[in-house]
mmCIF file of C-alpha atoms in Angstrom:
data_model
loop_
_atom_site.group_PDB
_atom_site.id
_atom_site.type_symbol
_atom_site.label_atom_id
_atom_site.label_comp_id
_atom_site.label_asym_id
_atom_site.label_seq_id
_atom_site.Cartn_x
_atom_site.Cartn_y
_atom_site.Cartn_z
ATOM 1 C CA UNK R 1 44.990 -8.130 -22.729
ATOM 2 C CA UNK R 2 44.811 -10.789 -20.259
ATOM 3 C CA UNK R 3 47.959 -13.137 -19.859
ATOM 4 C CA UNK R 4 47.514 -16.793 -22.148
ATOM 5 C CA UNK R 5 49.797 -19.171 -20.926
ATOM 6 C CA UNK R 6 51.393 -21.171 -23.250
ATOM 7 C CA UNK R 7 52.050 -23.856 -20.931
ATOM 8 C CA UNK R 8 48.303 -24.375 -21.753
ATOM 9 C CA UNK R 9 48.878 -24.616 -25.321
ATOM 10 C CA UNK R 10 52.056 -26.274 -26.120
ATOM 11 C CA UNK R 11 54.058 -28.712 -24.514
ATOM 12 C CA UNK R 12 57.955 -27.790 -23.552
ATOM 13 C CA UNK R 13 59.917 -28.928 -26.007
ATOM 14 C CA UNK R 14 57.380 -27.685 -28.280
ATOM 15 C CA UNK R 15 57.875 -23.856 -26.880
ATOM 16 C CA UNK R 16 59.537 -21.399 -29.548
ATOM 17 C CA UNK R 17 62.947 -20.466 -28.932
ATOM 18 C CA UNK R 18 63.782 -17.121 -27.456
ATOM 19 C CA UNK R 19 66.714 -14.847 -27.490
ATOM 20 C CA UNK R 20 66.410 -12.021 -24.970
ATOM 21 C CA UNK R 21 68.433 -8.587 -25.682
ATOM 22 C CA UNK R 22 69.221 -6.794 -22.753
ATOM 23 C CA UNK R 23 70.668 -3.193 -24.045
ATOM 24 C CA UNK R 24 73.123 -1.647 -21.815
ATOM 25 C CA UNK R 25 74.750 2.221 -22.347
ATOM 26 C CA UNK R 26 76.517 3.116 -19.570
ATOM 27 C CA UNK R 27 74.375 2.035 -16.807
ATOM 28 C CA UNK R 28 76.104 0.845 -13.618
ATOM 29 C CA UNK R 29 76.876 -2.991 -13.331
ATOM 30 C CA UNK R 30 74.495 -3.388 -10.154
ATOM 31 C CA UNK R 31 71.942 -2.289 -11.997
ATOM 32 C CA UNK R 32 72.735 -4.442 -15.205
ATOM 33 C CA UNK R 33 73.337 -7.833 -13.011
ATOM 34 C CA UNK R 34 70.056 -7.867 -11.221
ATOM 35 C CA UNK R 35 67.967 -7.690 -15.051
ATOM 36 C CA UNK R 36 70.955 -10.465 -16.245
ATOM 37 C CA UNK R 37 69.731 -12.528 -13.187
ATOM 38 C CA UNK R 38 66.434 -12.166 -13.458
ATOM 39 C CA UNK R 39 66.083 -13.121 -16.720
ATOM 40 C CA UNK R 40 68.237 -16.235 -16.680
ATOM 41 C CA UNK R 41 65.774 -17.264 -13.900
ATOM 42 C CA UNK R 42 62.439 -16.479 -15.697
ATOM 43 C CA UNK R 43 59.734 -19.598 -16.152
ATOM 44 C CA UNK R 44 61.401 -20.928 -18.826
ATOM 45 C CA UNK R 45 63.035 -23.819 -20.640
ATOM 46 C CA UNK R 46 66.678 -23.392 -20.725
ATOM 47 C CA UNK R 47 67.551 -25.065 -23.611
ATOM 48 C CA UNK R 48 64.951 -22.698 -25.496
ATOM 49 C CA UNK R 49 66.396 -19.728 -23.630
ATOM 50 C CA UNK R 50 69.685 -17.110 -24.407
ATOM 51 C CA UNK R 51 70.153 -14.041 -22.726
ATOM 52 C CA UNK R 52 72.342 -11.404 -24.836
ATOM 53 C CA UNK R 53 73.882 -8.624 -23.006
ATOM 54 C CA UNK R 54 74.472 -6.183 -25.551
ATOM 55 C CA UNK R 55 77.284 -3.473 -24.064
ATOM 56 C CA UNK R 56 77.132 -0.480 -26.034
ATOM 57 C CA UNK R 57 79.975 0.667 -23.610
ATOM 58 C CA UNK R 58 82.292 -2.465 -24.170
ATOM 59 C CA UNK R 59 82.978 -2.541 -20.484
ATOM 60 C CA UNK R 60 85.856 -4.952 -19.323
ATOM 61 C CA UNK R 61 83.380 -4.927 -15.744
ATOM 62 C CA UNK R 62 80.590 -6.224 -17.902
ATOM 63 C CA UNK R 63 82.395 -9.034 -19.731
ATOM 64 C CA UNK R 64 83.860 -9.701 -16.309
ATOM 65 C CA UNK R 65 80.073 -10.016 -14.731
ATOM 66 C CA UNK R 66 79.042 -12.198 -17.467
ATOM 67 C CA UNK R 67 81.903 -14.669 -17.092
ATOM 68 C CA UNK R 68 81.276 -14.943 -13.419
ATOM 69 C CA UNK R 69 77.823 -15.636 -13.859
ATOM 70 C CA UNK R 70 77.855 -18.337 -16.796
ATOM 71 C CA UNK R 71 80.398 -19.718 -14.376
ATOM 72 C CA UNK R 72 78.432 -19.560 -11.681
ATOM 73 C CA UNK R 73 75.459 -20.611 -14.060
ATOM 74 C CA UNK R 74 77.304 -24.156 -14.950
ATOM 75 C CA UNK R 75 77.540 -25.566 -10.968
ATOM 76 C CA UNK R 76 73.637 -24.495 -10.442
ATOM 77 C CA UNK R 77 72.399 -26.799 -12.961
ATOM 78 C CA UNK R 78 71.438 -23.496 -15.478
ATOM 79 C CA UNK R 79 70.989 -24.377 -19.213
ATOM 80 C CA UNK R 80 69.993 -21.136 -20.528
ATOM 81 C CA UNK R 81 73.271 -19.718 -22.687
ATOM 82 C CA UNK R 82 74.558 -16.144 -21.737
ATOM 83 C CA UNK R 83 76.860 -14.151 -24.115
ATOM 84 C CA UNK R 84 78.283 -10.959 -24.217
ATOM 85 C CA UNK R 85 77.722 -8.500 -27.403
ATOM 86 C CA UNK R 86 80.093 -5.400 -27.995
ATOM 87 C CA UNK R 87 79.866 -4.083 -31.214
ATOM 88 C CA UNK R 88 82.716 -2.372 -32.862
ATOM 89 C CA UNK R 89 82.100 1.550 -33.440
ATOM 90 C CA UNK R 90 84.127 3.098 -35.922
ATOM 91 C CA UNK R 91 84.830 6.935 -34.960
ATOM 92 C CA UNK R 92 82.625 9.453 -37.528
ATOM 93 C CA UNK R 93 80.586 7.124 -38.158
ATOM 94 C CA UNK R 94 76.771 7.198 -37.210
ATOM 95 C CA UNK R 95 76.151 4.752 -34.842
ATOM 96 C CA UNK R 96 72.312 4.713 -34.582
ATOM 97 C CA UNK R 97 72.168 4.186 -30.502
ATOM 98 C CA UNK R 98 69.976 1.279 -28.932
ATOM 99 C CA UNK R 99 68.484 0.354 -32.542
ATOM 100 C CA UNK R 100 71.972 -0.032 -33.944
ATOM 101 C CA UNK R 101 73.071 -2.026 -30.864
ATOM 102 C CA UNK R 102 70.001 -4.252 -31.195
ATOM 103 C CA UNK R 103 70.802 -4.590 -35.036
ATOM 104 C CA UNK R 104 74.143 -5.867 -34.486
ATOM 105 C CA UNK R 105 72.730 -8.108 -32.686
ATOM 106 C CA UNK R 106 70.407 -9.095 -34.887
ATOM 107 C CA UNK R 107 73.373 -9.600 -37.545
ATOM 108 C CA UNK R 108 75.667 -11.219 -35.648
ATOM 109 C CA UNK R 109 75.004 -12.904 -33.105
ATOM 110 C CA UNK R 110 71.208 -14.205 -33.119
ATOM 111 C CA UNK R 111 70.897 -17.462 -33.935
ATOM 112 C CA UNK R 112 69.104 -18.886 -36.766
ATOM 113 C CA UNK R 113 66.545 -20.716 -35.060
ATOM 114 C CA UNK R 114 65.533 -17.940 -33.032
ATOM 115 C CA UNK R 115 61.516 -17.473 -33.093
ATOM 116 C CA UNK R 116 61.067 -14.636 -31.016
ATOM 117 C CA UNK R 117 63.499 -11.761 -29.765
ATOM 118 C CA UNK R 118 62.639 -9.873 -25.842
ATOM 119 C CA UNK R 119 64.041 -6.403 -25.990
ATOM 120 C CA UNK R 120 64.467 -5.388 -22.403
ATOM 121 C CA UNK R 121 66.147 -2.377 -21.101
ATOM 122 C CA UNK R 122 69.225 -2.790 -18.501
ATOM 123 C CA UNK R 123 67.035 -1.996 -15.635
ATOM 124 C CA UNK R 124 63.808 -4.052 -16.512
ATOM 125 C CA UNK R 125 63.846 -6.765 -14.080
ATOM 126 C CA UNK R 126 61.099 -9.325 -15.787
ATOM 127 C CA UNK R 127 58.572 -11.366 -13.662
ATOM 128 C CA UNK R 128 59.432 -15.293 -13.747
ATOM 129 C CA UNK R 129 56.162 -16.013 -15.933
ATOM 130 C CA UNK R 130 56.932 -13.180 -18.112
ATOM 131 C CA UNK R 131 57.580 -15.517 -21.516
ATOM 132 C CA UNK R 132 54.631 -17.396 -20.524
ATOM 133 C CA UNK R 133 52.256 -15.131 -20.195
ATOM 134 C CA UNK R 134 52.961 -13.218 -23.400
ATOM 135 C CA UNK R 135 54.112 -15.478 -25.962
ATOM 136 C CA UNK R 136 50.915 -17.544 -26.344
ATOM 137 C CA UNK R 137 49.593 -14.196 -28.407
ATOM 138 C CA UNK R 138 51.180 -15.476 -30.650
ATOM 139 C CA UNK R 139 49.805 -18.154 -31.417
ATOM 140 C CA UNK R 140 46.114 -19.598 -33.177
ATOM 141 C CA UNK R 141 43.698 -22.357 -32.816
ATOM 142 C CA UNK R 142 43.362 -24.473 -35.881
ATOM 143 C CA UNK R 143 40.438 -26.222 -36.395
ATOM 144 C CA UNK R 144 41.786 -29.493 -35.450
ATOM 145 C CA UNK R 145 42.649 -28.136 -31.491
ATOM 146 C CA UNK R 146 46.151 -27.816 -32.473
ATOM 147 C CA UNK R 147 48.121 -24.430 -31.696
ATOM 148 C CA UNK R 148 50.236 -22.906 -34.387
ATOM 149 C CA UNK R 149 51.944 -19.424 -34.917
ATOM 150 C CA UNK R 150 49.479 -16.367 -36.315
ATOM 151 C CA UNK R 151 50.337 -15.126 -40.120
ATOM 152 C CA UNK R 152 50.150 -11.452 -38.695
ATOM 153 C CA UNK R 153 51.223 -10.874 -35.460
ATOM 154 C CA UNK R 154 54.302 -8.383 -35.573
ATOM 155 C CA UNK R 155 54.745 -7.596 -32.315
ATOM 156 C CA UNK R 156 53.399 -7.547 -28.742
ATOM 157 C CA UNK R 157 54.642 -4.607 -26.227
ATOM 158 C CA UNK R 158 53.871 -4.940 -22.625
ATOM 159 C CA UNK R 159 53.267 -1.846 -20.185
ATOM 160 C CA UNK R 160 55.816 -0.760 -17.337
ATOM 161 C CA UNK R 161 55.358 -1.174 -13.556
ATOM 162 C CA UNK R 162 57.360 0.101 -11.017
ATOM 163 C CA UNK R 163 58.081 -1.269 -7.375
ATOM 164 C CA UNK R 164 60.769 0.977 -6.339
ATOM 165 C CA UNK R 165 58.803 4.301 -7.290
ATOM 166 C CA UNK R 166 58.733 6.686 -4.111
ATOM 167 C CA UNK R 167 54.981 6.582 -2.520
ATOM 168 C CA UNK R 168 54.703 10.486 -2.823
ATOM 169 C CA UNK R 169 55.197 10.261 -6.607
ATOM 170 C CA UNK R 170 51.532 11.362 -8.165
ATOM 171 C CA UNK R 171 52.028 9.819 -11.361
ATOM 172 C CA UNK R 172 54.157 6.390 -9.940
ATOM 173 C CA UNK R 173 56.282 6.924 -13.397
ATOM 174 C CA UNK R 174 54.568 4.239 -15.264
ATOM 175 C CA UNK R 175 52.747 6.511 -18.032
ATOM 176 C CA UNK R 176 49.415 4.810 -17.077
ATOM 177 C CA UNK R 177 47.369 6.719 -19.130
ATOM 178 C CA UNK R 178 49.598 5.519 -22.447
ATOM 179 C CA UNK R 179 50.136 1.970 -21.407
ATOM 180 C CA UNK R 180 46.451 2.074 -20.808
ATOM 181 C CA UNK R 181 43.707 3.744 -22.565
ATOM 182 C CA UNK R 182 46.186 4.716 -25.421
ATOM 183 C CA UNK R 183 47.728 1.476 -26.504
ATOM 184 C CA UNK R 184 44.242 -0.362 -25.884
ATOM 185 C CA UNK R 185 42.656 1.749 -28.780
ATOM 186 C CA UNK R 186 45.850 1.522 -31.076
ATOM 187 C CA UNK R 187 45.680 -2.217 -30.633
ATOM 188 C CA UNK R 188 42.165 -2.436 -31.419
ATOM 189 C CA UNK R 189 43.308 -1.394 -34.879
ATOM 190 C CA UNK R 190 46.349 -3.189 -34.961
ATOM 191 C CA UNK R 191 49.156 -0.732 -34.659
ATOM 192 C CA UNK R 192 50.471 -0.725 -31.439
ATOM 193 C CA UNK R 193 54.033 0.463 -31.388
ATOM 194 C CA UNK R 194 57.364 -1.012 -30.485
ATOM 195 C CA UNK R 195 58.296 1.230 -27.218
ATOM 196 C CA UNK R 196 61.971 -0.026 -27.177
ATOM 197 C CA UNK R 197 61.786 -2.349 -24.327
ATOM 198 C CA UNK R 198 59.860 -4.952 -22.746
ATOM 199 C CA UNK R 199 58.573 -6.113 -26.400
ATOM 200 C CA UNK R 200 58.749 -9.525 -28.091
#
């Protein structure tokens, strides 16, 4: 589907709130920061904005990185909140990987006004008009003009593109023909699935 922009449809402090969940194993820090970054700088209100870095790895270098940046974050003028999410793990029991991670989340510390959730994997660096472009699916036209939020929309998964792909790859590693063709027709009948990352 084309992009709606919901700068078109709602005015700012009328935009939904959005926490984004960036899920981290074991990946290195590098890697982590530059999705942390990104998303703190997407096309967004602030104020409407929290980025959770949820460490499955409950890494002293992560919690390190995410002090230095909210620091960092409070002398360039940044109002979007940052916090750091290790859940506990109690040995023998099952754990339930990224969807228990995301679930802690969830449980703990999501906030209550929270309208929509961005799950991103640690190495899915989002483009700046990324919220914009996707969350006005959301929304309906009422008769009177006004915007409001659909009854039945679930959720909305984006495809993947790659820049740093190498130029002799024949398939460019972004599973064209599911993110295409595939997910097309299973949205035409309203069950396109949740793909773990880069879904609201």
């Amino acid at each position: 589907r084309p992009g709606r922009d919901i700068a078109s449809m709602l005015e700012q402090d009328a935009y939904p709130q959005v926490d984004i969940f960036i899920c981290r194993y074991s990946e290195p820090v590098e890697v982590l920061e530059a999705t942390v970054v990104a998303a703190l700088n997407i096309d967004y209100p602030g104020t409407k904005l929290c980025v959770h870095i949820l460490d499955d790895g409950n890494s002293p270098e992560v919690k390190s990185m995410q002090r230095r940046l909210v620091y960092q974050m409070k002398y360039m003028g940044r109002q979007a909140n940052l916090k750091y999410v290790a859940r506990p793990k109690v040995s023998g029991v099952p754990h339930h990987a990224k969807a228990g991670n995301i679930n802690h989340c969830l449980m703990t510390e999501s906030s209550h006004v929270t309208e929509y959730i961005l799950v991103l994997d640690c190495d899915m660096i989002i483009h700046p008009t990324f919220l914009r472009r996707t969350l006005g699916h959301f929304l309906r036209a009422r008769p009177d003009g006004e915007w409001e939020h659909k009854d039945f929309a679930a959720l909305l998964q984006t495809p993947q593109d790659f820049w740093n792909v190498d130029k002799d790859d024949p398939m460019v590693h972004c599973a064209r023909f599911f993110y295409g063709p595939m997910l097309m027709g299973r949205d035409g009948a309203g069950a396109t699935p949740c793909c773990g990352t880069g879904v609201i």
